[in-house]
CSV table of C-alpha atoms in Angstrom, one decimal:
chain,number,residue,atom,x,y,z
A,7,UNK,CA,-21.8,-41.0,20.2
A,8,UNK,CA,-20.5,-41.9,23.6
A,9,UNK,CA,-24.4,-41.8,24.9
A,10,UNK,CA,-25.7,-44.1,22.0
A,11,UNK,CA,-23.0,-46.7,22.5
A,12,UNK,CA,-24.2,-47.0,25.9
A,13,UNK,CA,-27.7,-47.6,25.2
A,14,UNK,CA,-27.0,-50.1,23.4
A,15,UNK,CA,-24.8,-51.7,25.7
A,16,UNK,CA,-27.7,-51.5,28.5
A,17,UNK,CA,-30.3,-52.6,25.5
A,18,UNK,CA,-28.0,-56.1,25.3
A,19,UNK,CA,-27.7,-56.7,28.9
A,20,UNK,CA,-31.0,-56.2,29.1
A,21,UNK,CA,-32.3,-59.1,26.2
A,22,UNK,CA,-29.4,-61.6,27.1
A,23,UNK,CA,-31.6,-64.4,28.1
A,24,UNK,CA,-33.6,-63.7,25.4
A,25,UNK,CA,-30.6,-64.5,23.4
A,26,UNK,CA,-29.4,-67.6,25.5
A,27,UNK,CA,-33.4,-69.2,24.6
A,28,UNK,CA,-33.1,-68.2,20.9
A,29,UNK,CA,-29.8,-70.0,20.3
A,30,UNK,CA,-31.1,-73.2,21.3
A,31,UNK,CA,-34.2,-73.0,19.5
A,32,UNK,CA,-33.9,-71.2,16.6
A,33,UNK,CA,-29.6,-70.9,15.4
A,34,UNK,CA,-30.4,-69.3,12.0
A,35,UNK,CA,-32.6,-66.8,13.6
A,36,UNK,CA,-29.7,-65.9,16.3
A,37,UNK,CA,-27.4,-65.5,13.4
A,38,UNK,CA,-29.2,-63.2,11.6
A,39,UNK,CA,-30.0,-61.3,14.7
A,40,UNK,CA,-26.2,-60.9,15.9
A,41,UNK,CA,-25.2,-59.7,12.7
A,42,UNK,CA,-27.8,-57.3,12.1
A,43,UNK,CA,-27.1,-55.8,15.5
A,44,UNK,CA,-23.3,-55.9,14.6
A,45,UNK,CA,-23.9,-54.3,11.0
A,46,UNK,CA,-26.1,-51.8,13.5
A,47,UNK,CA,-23.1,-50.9,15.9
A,48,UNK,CA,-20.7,-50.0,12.5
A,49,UNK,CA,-23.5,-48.1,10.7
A,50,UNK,CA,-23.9,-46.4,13.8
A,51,UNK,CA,-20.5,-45.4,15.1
A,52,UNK,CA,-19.4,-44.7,11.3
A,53,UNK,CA,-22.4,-42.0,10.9
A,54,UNK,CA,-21.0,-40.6,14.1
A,55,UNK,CA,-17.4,-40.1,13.2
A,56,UNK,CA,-18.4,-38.6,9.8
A,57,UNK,CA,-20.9,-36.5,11.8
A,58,UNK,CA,-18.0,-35.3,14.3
A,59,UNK,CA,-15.3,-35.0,11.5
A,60,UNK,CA,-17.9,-32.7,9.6
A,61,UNK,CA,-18.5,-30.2,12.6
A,62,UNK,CA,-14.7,-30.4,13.1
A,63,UNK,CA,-14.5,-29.4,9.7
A,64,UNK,CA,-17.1,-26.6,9.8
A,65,UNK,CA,-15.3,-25.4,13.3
A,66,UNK,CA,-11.8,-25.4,11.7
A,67,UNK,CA,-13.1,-23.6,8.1
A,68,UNK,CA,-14.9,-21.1,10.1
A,69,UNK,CA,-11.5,-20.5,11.9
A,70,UNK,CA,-9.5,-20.2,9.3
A,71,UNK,CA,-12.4,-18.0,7.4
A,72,UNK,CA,-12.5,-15.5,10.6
A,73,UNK,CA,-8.3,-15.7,10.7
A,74,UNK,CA,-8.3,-14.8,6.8
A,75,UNK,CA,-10.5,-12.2,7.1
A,76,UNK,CA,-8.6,-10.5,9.7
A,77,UNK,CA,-5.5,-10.8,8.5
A,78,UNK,CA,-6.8,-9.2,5.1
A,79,UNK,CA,-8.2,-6.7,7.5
A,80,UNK,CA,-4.9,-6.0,9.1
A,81,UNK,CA,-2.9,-6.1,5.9
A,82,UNK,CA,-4.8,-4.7,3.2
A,83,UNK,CA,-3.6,-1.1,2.1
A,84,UNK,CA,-5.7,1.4,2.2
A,85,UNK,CA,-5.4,2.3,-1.5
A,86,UNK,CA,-5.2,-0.1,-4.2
A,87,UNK,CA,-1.7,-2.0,-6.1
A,88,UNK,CA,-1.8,-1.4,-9.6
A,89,UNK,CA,1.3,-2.7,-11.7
A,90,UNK,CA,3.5,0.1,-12.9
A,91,UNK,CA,3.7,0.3,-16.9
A,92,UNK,CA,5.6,3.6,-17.6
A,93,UNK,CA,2.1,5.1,-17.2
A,94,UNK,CA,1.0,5.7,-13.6
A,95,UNK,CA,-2.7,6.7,-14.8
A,96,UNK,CA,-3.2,3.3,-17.3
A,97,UNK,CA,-3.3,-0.8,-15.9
A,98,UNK,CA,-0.8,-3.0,-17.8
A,99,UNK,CA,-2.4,-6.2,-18.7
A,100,UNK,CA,1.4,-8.0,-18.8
A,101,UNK,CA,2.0,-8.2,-15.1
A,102,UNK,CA,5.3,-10.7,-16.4
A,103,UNK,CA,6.9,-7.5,-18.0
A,104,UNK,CA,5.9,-5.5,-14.6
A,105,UNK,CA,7.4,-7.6,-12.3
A,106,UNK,CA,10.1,-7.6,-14.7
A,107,UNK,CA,11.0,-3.9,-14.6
A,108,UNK,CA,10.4,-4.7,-10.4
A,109,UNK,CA,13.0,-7.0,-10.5
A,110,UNK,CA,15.0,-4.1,-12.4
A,111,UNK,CA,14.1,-1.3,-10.0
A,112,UNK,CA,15.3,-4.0,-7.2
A,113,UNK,CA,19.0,-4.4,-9.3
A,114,UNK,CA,19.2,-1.4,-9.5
A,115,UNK,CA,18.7,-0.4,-6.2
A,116,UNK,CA,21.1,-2.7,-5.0
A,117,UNK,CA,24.2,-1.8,-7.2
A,118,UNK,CA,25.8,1.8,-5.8
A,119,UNK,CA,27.5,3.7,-7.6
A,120,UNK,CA,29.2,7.2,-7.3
A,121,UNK,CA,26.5,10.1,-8.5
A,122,UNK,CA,28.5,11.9,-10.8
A,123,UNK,CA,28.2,7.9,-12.8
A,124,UNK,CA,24.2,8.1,-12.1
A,125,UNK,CA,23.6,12.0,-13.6
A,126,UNK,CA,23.4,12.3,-17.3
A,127,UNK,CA,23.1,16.4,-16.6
A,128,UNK,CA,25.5,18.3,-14.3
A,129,UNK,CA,23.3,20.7,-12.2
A,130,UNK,CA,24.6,23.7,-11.1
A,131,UNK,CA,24.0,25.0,-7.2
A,132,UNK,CA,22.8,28.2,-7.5
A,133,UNK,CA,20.2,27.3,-10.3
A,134,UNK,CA,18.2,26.1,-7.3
A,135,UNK,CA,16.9,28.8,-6.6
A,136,UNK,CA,13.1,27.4,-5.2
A,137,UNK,CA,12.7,25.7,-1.7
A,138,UNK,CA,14.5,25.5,1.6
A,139,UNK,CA,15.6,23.7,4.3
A,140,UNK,CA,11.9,24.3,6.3
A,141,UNK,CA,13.3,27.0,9.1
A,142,UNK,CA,11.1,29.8,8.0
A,143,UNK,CA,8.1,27.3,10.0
A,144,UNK,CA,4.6,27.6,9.2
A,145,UNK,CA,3.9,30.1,7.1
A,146,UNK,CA,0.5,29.6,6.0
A,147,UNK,CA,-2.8,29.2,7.2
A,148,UNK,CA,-4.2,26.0,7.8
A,149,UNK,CA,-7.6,26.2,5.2
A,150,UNK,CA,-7.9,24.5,1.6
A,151,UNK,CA,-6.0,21.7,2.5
A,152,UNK,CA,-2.8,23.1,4.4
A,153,UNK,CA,-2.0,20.6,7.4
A,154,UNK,CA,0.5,21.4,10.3
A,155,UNK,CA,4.0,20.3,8.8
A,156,UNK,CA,6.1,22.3,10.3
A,157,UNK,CA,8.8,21.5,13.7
A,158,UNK,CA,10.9,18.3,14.8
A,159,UNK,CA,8.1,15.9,14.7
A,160,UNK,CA,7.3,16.3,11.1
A,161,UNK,CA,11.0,16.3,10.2
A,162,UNK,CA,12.2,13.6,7.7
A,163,UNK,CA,15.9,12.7,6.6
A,164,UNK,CA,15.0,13.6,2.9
A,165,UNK,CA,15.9,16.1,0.8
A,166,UNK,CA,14.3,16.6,-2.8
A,167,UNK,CA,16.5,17.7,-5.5
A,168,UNK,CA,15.0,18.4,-9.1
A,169,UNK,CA,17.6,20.5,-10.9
A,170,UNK,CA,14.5,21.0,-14.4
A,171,UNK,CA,12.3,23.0,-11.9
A,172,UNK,CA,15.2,24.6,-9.9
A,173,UNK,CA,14.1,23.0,-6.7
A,174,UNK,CA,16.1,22.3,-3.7
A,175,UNK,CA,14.0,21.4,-0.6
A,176,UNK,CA,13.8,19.8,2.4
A,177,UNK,CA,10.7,17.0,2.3
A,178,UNK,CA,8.4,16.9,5.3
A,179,UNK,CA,6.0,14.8,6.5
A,180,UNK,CA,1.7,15.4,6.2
A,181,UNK,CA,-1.0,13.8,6.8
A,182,UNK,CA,-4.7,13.8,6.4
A,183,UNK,CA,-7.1,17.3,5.9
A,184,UNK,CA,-10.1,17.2,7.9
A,185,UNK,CA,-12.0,16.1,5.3
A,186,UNK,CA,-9.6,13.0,4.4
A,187,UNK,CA,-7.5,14.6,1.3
A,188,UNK,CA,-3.7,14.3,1.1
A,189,UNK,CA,-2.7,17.6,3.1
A,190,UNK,CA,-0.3,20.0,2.0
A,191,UNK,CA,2.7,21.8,4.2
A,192,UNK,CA,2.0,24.9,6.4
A,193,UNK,CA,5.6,25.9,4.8
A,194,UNK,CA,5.7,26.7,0.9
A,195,UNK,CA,9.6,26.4,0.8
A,196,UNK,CA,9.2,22.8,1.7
A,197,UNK,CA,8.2,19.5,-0.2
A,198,UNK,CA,5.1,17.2,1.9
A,199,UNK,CA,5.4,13.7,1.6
A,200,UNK,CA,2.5,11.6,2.6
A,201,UNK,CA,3.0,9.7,5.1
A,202,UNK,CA,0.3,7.0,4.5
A,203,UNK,CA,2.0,6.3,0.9
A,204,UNK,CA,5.2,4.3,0.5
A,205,UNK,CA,8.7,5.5,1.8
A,206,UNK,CA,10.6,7.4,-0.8
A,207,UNK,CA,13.6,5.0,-2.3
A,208,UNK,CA,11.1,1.8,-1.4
A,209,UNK,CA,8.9,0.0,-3.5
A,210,UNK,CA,5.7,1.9,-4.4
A,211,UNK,CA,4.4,5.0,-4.8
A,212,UNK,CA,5.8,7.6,-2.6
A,213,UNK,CA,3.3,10.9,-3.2
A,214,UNK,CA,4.7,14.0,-2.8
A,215,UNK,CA,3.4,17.5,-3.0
A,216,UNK,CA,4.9,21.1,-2.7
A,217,UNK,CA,2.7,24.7,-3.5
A,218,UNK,CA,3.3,26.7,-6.8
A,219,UNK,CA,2.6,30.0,-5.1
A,220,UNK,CA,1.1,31.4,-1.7
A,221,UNK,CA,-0.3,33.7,0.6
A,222,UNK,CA,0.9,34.0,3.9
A,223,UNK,CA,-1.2,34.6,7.5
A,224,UNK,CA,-0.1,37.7,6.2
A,225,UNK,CA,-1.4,38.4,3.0
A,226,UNK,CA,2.4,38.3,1.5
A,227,UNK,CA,1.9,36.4,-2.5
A,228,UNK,CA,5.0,35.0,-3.5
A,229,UNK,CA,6.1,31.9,-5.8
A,230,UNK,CA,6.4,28.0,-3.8
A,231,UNK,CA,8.6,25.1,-4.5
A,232,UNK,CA,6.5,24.2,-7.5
A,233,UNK,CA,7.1,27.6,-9.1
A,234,UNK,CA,8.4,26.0,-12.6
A,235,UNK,CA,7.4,22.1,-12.0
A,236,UNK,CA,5.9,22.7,-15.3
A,237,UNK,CA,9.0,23.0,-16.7
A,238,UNK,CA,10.0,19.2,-16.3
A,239,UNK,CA,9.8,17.0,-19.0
A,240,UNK,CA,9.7,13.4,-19.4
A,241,UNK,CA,13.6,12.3,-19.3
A,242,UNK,CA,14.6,14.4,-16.8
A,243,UNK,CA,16.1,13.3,-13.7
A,244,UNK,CA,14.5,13.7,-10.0
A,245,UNK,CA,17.0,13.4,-7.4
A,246,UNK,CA,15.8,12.2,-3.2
A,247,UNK,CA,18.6,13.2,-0.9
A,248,UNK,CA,19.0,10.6,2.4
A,249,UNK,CA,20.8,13.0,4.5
A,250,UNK,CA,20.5,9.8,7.6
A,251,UNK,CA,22.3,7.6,4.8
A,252,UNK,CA,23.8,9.6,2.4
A,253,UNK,CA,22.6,7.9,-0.2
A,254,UNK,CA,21.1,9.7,-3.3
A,255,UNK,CA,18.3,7.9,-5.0
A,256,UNK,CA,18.0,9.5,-8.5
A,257,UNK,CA,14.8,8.7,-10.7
A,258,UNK,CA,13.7,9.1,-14.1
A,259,UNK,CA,10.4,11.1,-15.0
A,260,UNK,CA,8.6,9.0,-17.0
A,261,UNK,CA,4.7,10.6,-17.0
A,262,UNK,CA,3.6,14.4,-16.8
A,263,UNK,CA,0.3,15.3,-17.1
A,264,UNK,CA,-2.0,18.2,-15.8
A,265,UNK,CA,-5.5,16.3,-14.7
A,266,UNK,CA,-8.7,17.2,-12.5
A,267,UNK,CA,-8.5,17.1,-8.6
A,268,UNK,CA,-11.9,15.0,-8.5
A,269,UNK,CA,-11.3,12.8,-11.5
A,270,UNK,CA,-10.8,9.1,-11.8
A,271,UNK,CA,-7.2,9.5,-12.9
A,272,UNK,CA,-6.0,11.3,-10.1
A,273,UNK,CA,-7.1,8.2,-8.4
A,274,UNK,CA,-4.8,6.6,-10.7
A,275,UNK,CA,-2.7,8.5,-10.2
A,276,UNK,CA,-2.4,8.5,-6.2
A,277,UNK,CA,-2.6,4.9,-6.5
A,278,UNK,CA,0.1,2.7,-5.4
A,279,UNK,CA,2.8,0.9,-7.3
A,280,UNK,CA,5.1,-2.5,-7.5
A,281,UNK,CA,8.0,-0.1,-8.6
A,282,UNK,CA,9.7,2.5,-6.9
A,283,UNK,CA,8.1,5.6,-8.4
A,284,UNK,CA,7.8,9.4,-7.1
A,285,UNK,CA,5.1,11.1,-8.1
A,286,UNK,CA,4.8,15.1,-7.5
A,287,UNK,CA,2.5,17.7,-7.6
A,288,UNK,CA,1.3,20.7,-7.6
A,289,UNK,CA,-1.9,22.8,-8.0
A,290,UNK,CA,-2.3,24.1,-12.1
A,291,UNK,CA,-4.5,26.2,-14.3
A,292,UNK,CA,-7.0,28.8,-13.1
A,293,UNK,CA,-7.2,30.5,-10.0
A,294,UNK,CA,-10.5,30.6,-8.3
A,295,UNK,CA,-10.5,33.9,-6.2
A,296,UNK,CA,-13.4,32.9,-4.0
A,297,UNK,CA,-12.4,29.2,-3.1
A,298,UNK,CA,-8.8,30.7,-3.2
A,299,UNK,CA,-8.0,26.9,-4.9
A,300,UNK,CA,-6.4,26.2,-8.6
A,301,UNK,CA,-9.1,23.9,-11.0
A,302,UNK,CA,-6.2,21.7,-11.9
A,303,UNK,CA,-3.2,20.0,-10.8
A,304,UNK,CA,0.2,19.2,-12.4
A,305,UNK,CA,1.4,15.8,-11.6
A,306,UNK,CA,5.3,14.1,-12.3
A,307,UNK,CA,6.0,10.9,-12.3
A,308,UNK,CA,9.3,9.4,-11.6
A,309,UNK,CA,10.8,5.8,-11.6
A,310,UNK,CA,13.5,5.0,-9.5
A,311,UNK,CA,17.1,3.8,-12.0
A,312,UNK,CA,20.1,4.1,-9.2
A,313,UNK,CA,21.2,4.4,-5.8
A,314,UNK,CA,24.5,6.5,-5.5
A,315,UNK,CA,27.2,7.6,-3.2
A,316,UNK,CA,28.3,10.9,-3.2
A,317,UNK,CA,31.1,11.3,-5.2
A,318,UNK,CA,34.2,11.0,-3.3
């Protein structure tokens, strides 16, 4: 812009006396002439600015284009939010009655109460008879999905307590298989909680997984944590135990079902939530002696309804 204005300074310097002769001679002409290079300057210098506020525009969308993209980049989970309806495997279409029972899950979070208040059943110690606190270490070799679990730096404050299967055990952390599966602990006396899935007792859907039986490095076949997860209906209470807290967050099962490993509702199913759910599982139906791998798995699905103290 700068570089046309001063041509055309340069251009009037240059045809002044041209100007000075015209005036006298012809006024009308010299009229016309000053305004048509005057209605030339503002054509000019307006086309410019719209020219320079466009590129400032482009510059500035691009920007913000490149920053949006990376901050969905950054922030966007790996799996995808689906709005909880009582159903982890079906979408709601009312995401007002969703972010209702959030706002629920949120109340009821924040109101602590003693847990003998929060129980509707009274569990009895020594019906716990499945899991432990991890010491036994791994266990188990590390094929068909087993991941290393076991020692200090898997160690989590959370203890899972789910008095319908008779489980008492400590929940650990895993991570990814090889091949980029949910992993399952090296320990079958322990409960593995994923630790690219929400934090238990937070919004979303903290996965957790434990083995219904075993065989040791060596050969020993016993019963896991999961022994009698098929014994848990809908209605029953699942209790997580925050030892670093001592808080107990106690959740109602709402969904059980047994579904394929591969199939779309186990993506569903692994998917996460707006609420506060659990959801559990365990390997089901037949055995496969040569793959040493179960065909189905047993999945329970809990919502979160209180926060507690222990009772005093």
């Amino acid at each position: 812009m700068w570089r046309t204005l001063r041509l055309l300074s340069g251009w009037r310097s240059n045809h002044r006396l041209f100007v000075k002769e015209s005036r006298d001679r012809r006024p009308v002409l010299v009229v016309g002439l000053v305004s048509g290079i005057f209605a030339l300057l503002v054509f000019i210098i307006v086309a410019a600015v719209g020219i320079g506020g466009g590129a400032s525009n482009q510059r500035e969308g691009t920007h913000w284009s490149e920053r949006s993209a990376d901050a969905t980049a950054d922030s966007e989970p790996r799996v995808r939010y689906v709005p909880y309806n009582g159903l982890a495997n079906q979408q709601s279409d009312h995401d007002s009655s969703a972010v209702r029972r959030s706002d629920d899950s949120e109340q009821h979070r924040a109101v602590v109460r003693n847990l003998s208040e929060v129980l509707r059943d009274r569990y009895d110690e020594s019906d716990l008879r499945y899991g432990s606190d991890g010491s036994e270490g791994s266990i188990l070799p590390l094929d068909n999905g087993v991941v290393p679990s076991s020692g200090a730096r898997f160690h989590t404050p959370w203890e899972l307590i789910l008095p319908s299967a008779g489980i008492r055990a400590a929940v650990v952390q895993v991570g990814l298989t090889p091949d980029g599966a949910m992993g399952s602990p090296d320990n079958p006396f322990v409960v593995g909680w994923f630790n690219r899935s929400a934090n238990p007792g937070e919004l979303g859907n903290a996965l957790l997984g434990g083995h219904r039986d075993y065989q040791d490095r060596d050969g020993n076949i016993d019963v896991g944590v999961c022994w009698k997860l098929d014994e848990t209906r809908i209605g029953d209470q699942l209790i997580l135990f925050n030892q670093s807290a001592n808080r107990y967050y106690v959740y109602d099962i709402v969904d059980k079902a047994t579904i394929l490993p591969d199939s779309e509702e186990a993506v569903r199913y692994l998917s996460q939530t707006r609420e506060s759910v659990v959801t559990l599982i365990t390997c089901s139906g037949d055995f496969d002696k040569e793959t040493h791998s179960y065909a189905e798995r047993l999945i329970v699905v809990a919502l979160l309804n209180a926060v507690a103290a222990p009772d005093a």
